[in-house]
Short mmCIF file of C-alpha atoms and ligand atoms in Angstrom, two decimals:
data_model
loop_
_atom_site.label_atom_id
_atom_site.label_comp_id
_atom_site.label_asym_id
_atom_site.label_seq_id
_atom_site.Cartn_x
_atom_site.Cartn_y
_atom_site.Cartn_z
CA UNK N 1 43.26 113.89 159.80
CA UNK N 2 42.88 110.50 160.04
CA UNK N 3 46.32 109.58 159.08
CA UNK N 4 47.71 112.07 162.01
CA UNK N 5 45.58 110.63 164.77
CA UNK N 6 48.05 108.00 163.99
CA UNK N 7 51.34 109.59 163.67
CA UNK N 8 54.11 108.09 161.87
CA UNK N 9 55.95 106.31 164.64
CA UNK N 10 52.79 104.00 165.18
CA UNK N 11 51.02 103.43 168.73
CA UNK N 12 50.79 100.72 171.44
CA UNK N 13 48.95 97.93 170.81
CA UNK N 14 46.06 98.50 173.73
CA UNK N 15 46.39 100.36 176.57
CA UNK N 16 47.54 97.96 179.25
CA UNK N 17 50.50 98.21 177.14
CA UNK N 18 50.80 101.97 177.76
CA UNK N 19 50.43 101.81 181.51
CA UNK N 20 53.11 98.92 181.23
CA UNK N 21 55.68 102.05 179.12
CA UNK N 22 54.64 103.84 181.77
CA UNK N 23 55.23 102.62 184.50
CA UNK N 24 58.39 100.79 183.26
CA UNK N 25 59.60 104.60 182.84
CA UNK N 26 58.17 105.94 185.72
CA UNK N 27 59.91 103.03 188.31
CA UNK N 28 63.56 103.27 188.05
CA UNK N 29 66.80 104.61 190.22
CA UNK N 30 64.37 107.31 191.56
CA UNK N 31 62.20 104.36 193.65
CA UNK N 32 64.83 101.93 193.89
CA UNK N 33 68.09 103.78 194.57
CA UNK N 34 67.27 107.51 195.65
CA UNK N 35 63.48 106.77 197.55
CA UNK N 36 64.95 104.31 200.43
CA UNK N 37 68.09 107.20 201.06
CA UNK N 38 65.95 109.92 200.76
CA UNK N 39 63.32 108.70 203.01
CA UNK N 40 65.78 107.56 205.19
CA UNK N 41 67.28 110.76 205.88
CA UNK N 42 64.06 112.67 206.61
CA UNK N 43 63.12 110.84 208.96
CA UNK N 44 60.59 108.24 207.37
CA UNK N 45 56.98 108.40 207.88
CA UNK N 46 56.20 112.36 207.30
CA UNK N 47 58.07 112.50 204.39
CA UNK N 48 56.34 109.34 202.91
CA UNK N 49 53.35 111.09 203.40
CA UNK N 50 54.01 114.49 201.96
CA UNK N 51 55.60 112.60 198.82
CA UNK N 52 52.22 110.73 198.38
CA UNK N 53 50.70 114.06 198.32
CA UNK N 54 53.05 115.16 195.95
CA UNK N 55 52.76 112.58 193.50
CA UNK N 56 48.40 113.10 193.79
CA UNK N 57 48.35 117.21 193.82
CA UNK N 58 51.65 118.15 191.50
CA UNK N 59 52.44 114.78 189.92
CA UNK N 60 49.13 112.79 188.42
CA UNK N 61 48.13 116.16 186.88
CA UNK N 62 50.98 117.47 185.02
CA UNK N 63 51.12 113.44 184.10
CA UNK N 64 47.92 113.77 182.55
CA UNK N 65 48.21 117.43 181.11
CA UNK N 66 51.54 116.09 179.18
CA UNK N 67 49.65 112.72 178.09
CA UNK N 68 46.96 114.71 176.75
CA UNK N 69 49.30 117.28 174.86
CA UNK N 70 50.84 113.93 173.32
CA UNK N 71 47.94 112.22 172.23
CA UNK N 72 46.66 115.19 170.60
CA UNK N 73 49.89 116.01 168.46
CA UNK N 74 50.58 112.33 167.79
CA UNK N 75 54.59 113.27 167.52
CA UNK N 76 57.63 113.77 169.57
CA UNK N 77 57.18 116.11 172.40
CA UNK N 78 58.81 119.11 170.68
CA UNK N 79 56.00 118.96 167.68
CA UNK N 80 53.19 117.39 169.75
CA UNK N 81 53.35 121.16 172.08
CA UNK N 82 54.35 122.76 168.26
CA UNK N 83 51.25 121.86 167.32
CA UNK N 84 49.54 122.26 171.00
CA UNK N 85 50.82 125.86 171.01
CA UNK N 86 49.54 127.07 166.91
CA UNK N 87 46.04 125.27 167.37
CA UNK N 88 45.41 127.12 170.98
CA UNK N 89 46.53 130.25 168.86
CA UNK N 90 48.99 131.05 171.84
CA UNK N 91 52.60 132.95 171.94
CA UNK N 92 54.86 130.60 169.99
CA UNK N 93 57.40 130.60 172.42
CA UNK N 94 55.62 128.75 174.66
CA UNK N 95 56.87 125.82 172.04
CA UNK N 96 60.05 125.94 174.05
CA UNK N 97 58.39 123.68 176.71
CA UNK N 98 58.66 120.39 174.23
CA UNK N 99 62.61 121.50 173.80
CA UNK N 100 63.69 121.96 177.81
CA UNK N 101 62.02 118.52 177.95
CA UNK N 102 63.88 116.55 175.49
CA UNK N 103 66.80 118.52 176.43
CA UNK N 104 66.58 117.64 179.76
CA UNK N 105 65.95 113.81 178.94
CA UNK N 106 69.04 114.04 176.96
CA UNK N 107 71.22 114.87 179.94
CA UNK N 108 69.49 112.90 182.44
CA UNK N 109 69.94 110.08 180.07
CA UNK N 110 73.78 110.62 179.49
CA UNK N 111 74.24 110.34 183.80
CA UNK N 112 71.50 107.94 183.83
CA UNK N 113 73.20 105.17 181.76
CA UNK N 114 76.62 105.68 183.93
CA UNK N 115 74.42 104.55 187.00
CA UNK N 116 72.77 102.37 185.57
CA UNK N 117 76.08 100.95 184.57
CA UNK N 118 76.91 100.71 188.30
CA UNK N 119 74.35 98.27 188.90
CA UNK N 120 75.06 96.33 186.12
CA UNK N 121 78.48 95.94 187.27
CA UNK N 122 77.13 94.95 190.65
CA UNK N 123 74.96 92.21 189.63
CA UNK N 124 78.70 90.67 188.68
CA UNK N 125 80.54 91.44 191.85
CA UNK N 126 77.99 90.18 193.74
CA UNK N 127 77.62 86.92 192.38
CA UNK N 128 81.60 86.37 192.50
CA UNK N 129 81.01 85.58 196.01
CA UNK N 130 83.80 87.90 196.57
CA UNK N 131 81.82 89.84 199.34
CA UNK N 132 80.62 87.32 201.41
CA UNK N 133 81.00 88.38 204.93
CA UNK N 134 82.41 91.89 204.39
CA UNK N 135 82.46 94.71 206.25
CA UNK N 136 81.39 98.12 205.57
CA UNK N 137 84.99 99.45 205.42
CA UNK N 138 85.63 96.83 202.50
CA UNK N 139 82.44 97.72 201.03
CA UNK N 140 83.09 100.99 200.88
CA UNK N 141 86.75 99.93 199.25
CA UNK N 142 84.63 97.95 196.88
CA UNK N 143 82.94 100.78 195.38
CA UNK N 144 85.55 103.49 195.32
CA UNK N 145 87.57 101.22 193.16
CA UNK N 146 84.51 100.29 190.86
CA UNK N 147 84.44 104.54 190.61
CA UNK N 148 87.85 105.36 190.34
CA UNK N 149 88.08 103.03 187.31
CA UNK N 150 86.84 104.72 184.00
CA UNK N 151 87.37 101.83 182.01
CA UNK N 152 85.47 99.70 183.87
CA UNK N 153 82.49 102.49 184.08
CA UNK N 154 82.59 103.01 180.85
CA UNK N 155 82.32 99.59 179.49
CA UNK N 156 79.04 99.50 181.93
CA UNK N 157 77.56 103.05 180.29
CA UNK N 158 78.25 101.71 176.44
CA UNK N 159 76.89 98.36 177.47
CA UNK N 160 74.01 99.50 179.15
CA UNK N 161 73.05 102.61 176.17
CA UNK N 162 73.17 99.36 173.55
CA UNK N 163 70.78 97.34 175.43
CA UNK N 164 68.62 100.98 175.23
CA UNK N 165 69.23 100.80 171.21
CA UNK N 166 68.74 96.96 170.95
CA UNK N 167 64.72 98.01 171.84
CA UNK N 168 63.98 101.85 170.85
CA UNK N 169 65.41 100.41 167.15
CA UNK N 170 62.52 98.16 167.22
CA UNK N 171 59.67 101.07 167.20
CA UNK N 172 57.34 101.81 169.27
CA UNK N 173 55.28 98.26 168.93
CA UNK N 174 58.37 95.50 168.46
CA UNK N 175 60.63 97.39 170.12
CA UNK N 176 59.58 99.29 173.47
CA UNK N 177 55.80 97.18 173.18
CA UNK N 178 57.45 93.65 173.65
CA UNK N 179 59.98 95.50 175.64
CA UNK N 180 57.80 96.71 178.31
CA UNK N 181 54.95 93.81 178.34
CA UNK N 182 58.13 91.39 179.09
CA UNK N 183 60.25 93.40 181.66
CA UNK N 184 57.21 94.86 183.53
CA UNK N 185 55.88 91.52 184.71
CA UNK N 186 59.35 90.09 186.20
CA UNK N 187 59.88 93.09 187.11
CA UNK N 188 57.09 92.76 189.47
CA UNK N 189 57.52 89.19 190.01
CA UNK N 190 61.42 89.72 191.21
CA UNK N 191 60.52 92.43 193.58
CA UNK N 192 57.45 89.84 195.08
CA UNK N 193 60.37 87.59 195.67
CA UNK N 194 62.60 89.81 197.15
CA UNK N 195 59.51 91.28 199.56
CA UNK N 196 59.31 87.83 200.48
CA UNK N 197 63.02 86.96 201.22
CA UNK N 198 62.46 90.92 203.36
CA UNK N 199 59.95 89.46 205.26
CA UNK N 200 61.84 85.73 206.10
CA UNK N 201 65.35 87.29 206.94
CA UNK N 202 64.98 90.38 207.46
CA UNK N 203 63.87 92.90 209.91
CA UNK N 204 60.43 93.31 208.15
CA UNK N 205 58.58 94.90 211.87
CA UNK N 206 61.45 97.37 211.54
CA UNK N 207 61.17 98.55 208.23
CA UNK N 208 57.35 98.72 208.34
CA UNK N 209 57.84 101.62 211.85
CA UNK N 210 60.42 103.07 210.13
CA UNK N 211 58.31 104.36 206.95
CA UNK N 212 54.97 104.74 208.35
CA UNK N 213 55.61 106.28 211.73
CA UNK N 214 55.21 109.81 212.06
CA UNK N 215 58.02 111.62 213.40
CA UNK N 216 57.13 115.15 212.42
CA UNK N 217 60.70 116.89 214.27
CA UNK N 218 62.65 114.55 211.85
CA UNK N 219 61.17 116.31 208.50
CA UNK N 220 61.97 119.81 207.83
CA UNK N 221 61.07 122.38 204.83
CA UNK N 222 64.09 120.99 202.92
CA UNK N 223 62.95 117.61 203.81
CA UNK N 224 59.13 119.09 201.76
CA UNK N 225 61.40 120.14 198.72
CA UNK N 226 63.05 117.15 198.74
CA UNK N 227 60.03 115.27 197.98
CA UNK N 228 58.18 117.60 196.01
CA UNK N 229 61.51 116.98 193.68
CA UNK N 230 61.57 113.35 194.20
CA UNK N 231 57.48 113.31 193.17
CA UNK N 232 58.71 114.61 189.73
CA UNK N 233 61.86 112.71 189.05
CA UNK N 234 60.24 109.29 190.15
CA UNK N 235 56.69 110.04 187.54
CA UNK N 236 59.09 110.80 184.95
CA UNK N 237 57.39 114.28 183.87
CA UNK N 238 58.72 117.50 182.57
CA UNK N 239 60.81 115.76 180.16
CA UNK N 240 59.14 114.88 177.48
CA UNK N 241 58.99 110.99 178.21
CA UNK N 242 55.32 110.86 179.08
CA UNK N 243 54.37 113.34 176.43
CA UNK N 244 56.19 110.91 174.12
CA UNK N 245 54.80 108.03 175.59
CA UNK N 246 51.23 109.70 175.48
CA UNK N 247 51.74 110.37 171.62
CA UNK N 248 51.42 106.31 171.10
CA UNK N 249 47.97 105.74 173.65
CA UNK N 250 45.27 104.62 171.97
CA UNK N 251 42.31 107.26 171.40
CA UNK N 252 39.84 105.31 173.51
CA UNK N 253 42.02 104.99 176.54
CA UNK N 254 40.69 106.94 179.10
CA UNK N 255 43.34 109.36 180.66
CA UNK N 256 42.10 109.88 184.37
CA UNK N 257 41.89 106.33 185.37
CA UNK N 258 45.21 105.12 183.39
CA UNK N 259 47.54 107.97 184.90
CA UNK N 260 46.06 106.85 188.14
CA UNK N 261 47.10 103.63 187.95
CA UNK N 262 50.41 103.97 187.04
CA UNK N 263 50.86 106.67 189.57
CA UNK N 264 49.58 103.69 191.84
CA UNK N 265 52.09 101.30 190.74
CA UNK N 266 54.88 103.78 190.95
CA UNK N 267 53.99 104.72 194.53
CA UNK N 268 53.58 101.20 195.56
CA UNK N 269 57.06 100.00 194.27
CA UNK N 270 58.57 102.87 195.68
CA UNK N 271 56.88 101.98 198.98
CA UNK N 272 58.07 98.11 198.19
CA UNK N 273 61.85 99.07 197.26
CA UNK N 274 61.96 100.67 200.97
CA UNK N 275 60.37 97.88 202.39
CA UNK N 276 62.60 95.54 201.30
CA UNK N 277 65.90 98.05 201.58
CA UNK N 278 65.21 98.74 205.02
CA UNK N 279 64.55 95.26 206.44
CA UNK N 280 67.81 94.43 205.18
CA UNK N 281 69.56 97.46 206.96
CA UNK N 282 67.87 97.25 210.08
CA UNK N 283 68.43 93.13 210.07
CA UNK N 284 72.40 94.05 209.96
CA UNK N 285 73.67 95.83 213.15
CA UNK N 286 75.66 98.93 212.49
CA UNK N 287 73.90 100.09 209.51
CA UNK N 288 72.02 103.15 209.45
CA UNK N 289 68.73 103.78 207.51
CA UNK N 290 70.00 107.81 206.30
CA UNK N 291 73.47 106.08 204.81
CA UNK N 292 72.60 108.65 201.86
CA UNK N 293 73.22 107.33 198.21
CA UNK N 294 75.89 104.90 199.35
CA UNK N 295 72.86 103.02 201.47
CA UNK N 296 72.55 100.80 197.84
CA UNK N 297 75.99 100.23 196.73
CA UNK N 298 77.52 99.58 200.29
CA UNK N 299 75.36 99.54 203.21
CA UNK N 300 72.78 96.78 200.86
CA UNK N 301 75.98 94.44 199.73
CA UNK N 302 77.14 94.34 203.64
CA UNK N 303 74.04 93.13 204.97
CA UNK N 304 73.26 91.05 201.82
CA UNK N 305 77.27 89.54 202.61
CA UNK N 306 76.36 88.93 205.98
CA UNK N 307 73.06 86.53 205.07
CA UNK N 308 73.13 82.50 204.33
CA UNK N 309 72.15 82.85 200.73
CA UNK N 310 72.34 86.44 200.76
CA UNK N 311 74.66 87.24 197.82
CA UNK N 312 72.79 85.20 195.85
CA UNK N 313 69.84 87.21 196.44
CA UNK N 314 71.80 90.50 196.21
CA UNK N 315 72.62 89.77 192.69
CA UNK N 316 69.03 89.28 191.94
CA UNK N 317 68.55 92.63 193.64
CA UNK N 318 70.67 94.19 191.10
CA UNK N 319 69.18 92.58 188.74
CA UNK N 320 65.75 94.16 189.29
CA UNK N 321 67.51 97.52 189.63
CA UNK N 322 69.19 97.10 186.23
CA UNK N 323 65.66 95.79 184.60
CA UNK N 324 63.79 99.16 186.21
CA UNK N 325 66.80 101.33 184.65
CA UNK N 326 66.54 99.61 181.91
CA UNK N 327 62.99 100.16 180.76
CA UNK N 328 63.10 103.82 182.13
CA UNK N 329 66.17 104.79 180.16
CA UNK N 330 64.81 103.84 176.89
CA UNK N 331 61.70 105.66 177.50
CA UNK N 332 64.44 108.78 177.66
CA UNK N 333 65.56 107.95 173.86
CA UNK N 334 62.39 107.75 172.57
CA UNK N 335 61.50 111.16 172.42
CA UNK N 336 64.77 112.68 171.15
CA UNK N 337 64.74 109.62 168.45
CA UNK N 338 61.40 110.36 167.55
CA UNK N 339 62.38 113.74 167.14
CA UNK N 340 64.93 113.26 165.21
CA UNK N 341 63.20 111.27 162.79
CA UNK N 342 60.47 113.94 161.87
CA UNK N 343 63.30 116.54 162.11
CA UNK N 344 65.69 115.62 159.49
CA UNK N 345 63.36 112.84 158.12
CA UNK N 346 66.48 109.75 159.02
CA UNK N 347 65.49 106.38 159.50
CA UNK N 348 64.67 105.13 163.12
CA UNK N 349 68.13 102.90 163.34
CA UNK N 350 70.20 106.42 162.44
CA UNK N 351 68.68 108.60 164.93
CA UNK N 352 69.00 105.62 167.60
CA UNK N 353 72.82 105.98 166.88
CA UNK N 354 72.89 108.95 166.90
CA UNK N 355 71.21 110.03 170.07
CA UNK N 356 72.75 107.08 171.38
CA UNK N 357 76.15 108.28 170.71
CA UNK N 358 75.60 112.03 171.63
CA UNK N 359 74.40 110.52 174.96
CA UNK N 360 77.90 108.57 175.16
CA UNK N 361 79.98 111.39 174.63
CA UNK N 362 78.09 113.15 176.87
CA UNK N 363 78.14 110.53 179.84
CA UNK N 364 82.33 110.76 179.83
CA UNK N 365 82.00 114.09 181.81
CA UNK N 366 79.90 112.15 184.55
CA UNK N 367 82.36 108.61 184.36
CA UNK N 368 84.97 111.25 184.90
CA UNK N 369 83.48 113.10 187.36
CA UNK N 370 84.40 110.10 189.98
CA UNK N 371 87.85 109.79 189.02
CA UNK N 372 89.83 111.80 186.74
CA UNK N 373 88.30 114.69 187.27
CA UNK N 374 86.58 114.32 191.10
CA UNK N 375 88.28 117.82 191.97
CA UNK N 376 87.31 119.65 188.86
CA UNK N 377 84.36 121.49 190.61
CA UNK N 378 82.37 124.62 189.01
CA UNK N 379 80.43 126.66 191.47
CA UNK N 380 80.68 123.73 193.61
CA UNK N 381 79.57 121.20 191.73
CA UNK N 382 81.53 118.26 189.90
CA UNK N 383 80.38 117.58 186.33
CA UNK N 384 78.19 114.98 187.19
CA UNK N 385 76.68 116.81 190.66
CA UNK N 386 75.94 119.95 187.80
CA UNK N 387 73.96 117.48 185.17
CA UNK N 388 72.09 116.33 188.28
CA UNK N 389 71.38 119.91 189.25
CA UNK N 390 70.37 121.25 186.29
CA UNK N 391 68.28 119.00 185.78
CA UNK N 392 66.51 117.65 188.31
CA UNK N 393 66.57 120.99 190.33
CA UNK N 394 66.01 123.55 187.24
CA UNK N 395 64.79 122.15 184.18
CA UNK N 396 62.03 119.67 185.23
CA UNK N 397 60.34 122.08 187.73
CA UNK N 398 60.38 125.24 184.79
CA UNK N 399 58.68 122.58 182.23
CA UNK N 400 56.35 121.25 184.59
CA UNK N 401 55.39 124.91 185.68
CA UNK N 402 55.08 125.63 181.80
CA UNK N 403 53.02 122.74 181.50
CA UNK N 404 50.67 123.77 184.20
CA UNK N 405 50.05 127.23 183.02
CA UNK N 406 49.86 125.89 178.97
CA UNK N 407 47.36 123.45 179.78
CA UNK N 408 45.73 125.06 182.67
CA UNK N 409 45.04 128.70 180.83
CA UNK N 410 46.16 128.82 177.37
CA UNK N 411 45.35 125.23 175.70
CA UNK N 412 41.79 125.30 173.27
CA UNK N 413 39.27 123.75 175.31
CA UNK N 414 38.58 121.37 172.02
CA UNK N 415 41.54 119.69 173.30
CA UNK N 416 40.96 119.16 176.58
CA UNK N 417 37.54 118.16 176.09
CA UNK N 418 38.23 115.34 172.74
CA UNK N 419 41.31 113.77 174.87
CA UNK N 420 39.76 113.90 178.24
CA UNK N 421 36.42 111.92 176.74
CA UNK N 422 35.83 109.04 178.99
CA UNK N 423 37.45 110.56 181.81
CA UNK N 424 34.38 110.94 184.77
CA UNK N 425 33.44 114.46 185.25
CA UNK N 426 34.48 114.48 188.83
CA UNK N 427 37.90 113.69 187.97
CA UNK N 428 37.68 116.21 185.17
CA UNK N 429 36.96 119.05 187.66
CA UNK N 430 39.83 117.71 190.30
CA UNK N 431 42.53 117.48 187.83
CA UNK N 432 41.47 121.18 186.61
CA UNK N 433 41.59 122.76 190.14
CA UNK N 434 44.72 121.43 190.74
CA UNK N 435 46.12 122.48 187.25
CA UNK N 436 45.30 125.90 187.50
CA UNK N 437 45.30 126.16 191.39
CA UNK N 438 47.28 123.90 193.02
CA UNK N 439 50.06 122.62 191.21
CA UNK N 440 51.63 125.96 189.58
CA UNK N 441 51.88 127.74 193.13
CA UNK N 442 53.62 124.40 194.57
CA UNK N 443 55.71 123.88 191.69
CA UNK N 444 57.12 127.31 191.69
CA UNK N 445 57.54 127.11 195.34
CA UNK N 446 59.85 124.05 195.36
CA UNK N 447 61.93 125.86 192.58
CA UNK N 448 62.51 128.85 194.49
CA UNK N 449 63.33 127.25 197.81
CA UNK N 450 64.89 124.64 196.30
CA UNK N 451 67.24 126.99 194.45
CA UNK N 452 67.72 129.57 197.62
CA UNK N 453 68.65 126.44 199.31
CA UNK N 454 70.86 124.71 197.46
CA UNK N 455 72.80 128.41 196.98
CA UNK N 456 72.78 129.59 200.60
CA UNK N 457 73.43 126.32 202.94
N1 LIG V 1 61.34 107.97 186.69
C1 LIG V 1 62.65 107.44 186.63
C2 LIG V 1 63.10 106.96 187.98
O1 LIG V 1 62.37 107.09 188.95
C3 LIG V 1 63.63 108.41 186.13
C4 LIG V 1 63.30 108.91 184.80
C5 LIG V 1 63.14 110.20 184.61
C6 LIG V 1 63.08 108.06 183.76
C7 LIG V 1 62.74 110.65 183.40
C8 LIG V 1 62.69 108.51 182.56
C9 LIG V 1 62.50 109.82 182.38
O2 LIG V 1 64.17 106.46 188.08
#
């Protein structure tokens, strides 16, 4: 017993260090690149609102119901809900909820690392100098020709998938421990800067009407989907990396206040990222606030070109995005590696290079998808658009549901009540309404609109 309380891939050293894994997983693209856009195109204010309520109702529970199913299996996600599922006695194929998730991290990761490439690349073309003072037509040029270059992307994606290695190889203590307890804090201290440099130069009044005025015409039912989705993507649940992450908390860390708190920190550098995104945009005439997911890679370098000082402070921009895709990509290896590892009983460096490489191969599809084969479309989507889908749109929402209904009617009570120990009784008998209540009804809402949706507009 004693020696699987510990597992065999070890545990973080205290628990600051798991809200730090956390939250390094949790903030990533999702606040940084897709929040601002998204936000921008509904409108602002109403939607920021419904996503907060999102992130408390759907998100901070099925965060806590996957750390919990972790903690008590003390293995990847696919054994940790293995073992979840025989000691609750329940229907054994309700073990398929560990593999959607690490399947699902798998893709994400392959398309994640190609983006994450893009930013990498950017951090390099904007401190060239080459775009001082351009315009949103040569922006625009800038970044079709980073896209319609596959050897350029994919130098980025196998750049960017090593740095993941260079730390998951490390285990779970050298590797993502010092990892996350040294990105975490510049990450935090970068973005302070940057809010700063918002505030100076930029149009900070602007931004600050923009997100927290309520315009309730502007948000629509798609606009509710759309951050019901987003409240997932951005907590980084329904695919396996929190039940991974929760296999390595210490026993005495008390669930209900540490999900909290890194479901605070995600929200607030979500909130942050806008901030600082928008009082850029609105300081540069011309650009609009719903430029969709180009509003990063061309509408940010334009006004950042247009600034004394700005490119310098564009580059750092990137920088921070890279660092936030950075720690939340590895977080995506973990689990498969871990997995791997008790599978076929490899060493930790094999099963990085492996998963690694799977993930490579993988990732061509979505390098290719924005050049060689752009007009290769199935049902619509390219490649890339169909990884996204999948998903984002599919897979996330069915685990999370799974989740809901595991932990909320099947799961032992022993369980619940030896990992939720510490955890107030009030918060106890929130987080179980909105298990069983709350959360399974929304969830399977967003997945049914979202899908009728996406198929009939
Ligand atoms: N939460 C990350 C983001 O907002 C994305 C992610 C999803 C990371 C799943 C890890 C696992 O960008």
């Amino acid at each position: 017993m004693a020696l699987q309380k510990k597992g065999m891939h070890g545990a973080w050293t205290s628990r600051w260090t798991f809200i730090m894994a956390a939250t390094g997983s949790a903030v990533g693209l999702g606040n940084m690149w897709k929040f601002p856009y998204v936000a921008g195109s509904n409108g602002g204010g109403a939607f920021v609102l419904i996503y907060l309520a999102c992130i408390l109702l759907i998100g901070v529970p099925v965060m806590m119901a996957e750390v919990l199913i972790g903690r008590h299996g003390r293995q990847s996600p696919i054994n940790s809900m293995n073992e979840a599922v025989h000691v609750s006695g329940a229907d054994l194929r309700w073990r398929s909820v560990g593999w959607i998730g690490v399947v699902a991290g798998l893709l994400i990761l392959s398309f994640y690392a190609v983006i994450a490439g893009w930013a990498l690349d950017y951090i390099l073309l904007m401190s060239s100098g080459e775009l001082q003072g351009i315009n949103g037509a040569t922006a625009s040029a800038a970044f079709d020709n980073l896209l319609s270059n596959p050897g350029r992307l994919i130098a980025w994606q196998t750049l960017f998938l090593m740095l993941c290695v260079g730390v998951v190889i490390g285990g779970v203590k050298k590797g993502l421990g010092i990892a996350v307890e040294t990105l975490m804090p510049l990450l935090f201290l970068m973005l302070l800067l940057l809010l700063v440099f918002a505030v100076l130069k930029g149009n900070f009044a602007a931004a600050v009407g923009f997100l927290f005025s309520f315009d309730l015409d502007a948000l629509t039912w798609r606009g509710v989907l759309e951050a019901m989705g987003q409240a997932f993507f951005t907590l980084s649940i329904g695919m396996g990396a929190i039940m991974a992450y929760g296999a390595y908390m210490p026993q005495d860390a008390n669930i209900g206040k540490t999900i909290l708190i890194v479901a605070f920190f995600d929200s607030a550098v979500a909130i942050i990222s806008g901030l600082i995104i928008f009082s850029i945009v609105f300081a540069t005439p011309g650009i609009e606030p719903s430029a969709g997911p180009g509003l990063m890679f061309i509408s940010l370098p334009v006004a950042f070109g247009g600034m004394p000082g700005g490119l310098l402070i564009g580059a750092l921009f990137f920088v921070l995005v890279s660092i936030a895709a950075w720690s939340s990509a590895i977080s995506l290896l973990e689990p498969c590696v871990a997995w791997l590892m008790e599978a076929k009983n490899i060493s930790r460096v094999k099963a990085n290079f492996i998963i690694a490489g799977v993930a490579w191969v993988l990732g061509l599809g979505s390098v290719f998808s924005f050049n060689i084969w752009a007009d290769y479309k199935f049902a619509g989507f390219t490649y890339f658009d169909f990884l996204d889908f999948i998903t984002a749109n599919i897979m996330l929402p069915i685990s999370g549901l799974l989740i809901t209904l595991f932990v909320g009617y099947l799961i032992k009570r022993d369980i619940i009540d030896t990992e939720m120990q510490g955890t107030s009784e009030r918060i106890i008998r929130l987080w179980e309404l909105t298990i069983k209540y709350i959360a399974p009804f929304a969830i399977a809402l967003v997945f049914i609109m979202g899908v009728y949706d996406k198929f009939t507009s």
